[in-house]
PDB file of C-alpha atoms in Angstrom:
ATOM      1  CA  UNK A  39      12.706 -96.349  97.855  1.00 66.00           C
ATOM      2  CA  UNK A  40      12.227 -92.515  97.738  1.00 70.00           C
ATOM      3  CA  UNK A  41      15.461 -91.709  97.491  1.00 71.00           C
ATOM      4  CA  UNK A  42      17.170 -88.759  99.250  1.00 74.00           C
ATOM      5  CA  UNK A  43      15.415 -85.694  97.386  1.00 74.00           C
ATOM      6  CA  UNK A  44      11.841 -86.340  96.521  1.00 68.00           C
ATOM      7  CA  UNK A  45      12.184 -82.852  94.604  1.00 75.00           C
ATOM      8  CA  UNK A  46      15.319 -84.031  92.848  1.00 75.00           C
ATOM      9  CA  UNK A  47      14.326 -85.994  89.433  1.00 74.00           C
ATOM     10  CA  UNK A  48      17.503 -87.186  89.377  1.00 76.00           C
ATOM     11  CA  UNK A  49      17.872 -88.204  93.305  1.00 79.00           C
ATOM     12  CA  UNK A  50      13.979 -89.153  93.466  1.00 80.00           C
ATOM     13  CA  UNK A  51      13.775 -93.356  94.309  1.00 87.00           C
ATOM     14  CA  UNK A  52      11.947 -95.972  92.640  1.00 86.00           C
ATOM     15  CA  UNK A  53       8.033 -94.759  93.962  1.00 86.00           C
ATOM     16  CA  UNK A  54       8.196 -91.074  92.785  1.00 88.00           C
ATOM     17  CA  UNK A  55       9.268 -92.103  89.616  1.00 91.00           C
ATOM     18  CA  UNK A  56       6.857 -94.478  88.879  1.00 90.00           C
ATOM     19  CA  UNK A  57       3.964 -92.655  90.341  1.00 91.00           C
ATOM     20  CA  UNK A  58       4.919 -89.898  88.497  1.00 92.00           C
ATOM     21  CA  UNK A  59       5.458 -92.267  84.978  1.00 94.00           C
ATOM     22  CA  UNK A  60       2.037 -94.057  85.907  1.00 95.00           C
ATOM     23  CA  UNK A  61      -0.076 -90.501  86.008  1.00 96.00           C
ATOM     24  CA  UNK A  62       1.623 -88.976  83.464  1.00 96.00           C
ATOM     25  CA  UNK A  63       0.441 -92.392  81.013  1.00 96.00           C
ATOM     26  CA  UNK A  64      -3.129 -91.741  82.346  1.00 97.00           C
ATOM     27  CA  UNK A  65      -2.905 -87.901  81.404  1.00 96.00           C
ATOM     28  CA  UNK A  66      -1.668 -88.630  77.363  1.00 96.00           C
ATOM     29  CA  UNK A  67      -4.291 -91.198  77.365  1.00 96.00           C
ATOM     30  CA  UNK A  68      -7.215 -91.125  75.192  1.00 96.00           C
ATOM     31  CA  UNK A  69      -9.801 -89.482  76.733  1.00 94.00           C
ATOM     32  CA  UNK A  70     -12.124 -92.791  76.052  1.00 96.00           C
ATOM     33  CA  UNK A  71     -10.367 -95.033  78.559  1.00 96.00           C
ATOM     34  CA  UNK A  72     -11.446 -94.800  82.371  1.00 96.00           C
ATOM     35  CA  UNK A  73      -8.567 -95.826  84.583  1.00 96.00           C
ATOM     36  CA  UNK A  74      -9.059 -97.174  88.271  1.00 96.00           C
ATOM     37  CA  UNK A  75      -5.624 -96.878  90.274  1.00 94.00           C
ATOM     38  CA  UNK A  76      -5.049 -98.847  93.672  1.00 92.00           C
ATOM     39  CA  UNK A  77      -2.416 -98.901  95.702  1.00 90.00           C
ATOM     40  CA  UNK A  78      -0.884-101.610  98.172  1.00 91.00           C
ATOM     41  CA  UNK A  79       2.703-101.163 100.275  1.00 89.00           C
ATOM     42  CA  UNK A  80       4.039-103.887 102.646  1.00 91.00           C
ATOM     43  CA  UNK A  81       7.647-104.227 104.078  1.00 91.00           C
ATOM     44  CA  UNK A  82       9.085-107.706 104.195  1.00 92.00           C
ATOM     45  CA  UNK A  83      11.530-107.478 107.404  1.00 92.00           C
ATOM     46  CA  UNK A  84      12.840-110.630 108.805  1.00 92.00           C
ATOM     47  CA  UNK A  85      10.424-113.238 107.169  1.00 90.00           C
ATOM     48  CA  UNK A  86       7.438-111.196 108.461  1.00 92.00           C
ATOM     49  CA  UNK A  87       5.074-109.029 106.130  1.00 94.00           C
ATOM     50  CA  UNK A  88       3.394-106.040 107.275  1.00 94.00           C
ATOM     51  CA  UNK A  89       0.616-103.933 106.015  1.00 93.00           C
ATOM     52  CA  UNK A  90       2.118-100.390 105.691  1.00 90.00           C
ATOM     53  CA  UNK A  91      -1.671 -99.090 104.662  1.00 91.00           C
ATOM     54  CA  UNK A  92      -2.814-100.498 107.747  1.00 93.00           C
ATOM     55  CA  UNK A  93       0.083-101.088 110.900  1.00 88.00           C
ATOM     56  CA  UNK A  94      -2.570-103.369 112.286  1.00 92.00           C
ATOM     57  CA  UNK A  95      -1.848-105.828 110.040  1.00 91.00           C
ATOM     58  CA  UNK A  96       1.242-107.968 110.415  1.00 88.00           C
ATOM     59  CA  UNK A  97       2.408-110.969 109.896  1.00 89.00           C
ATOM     60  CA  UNK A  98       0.728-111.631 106.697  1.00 94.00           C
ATOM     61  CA  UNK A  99       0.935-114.909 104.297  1.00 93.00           C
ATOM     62  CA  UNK A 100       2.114-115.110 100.919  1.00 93.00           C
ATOM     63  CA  UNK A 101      -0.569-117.302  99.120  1.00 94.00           C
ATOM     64  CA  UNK A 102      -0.660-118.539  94.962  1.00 95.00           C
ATOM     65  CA  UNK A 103      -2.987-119.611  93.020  1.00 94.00           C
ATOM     66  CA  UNK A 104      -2.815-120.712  89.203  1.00 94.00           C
ATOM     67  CA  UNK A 105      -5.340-118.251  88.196  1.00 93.00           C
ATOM     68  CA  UNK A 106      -4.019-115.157  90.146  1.00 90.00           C
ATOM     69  CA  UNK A 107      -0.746-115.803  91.225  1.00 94.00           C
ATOM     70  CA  UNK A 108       1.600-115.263  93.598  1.00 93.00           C
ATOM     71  CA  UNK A 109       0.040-112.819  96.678  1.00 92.00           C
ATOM     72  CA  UNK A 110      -0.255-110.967  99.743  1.00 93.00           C
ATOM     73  CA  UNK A 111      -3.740-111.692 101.146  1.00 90.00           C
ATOM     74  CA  UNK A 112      -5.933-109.141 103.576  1.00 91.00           C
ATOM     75  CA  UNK A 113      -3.317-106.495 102.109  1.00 92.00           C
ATOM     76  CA  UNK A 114      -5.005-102.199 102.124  1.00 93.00           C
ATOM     77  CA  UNK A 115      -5.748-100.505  99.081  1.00 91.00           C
TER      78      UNK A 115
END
C-alpha cells in the first residue's frame, strides 16, 4: 500500500499518493473553507479486522445502517 519507495512518485503506493492529492486539494482551496481531516486504518486478515490505530483492538464487526452505511465500529481516528 506504500509501495517500495515512499520517495519515488512513481514507485510511491496507493496512501502516499492520496495523502499527498488530499493536502495538496486543501492547500489550492479557498481560504474560506475550514477542513477537518481524520484518519482510520484496519487490516482485514483471515475474516478478522484489526484496529491498526490502536493493536488493542481486534476482531472488530462490520455493521450497516441505511443512513450511514456500511462500517467498522469502535475503529481510531
Amino acid at each position: 500500500m506504500q509501495g517500495p519507495d515512499i520517495e519515488d512518485l512513481e514507485l510511491q503506493g496507493v496512501i502516499p499518493r492520496m495523502v499527498r492529492t488530499v493536502f495538496n486539494r486543501i492547500e489550492t482551496a479557498s481560504e474560506n473553507i475550514e477542513f477537518t481531516v481524520k484518519v482510520s486504518m484496519i487490516e482485514i486478515y483471515m475474516e478478522r479486522i484489526k484496529d491498526l490505530m490502536d493493536q488493542s483492538k481486534d476482531n472488530l464487526k462490520i455493521h450497516e445502517e441505511k443512513g450511514k452505511g456500511v462500517y467498522v465500529a469502535d475503529m481510531a481516528e
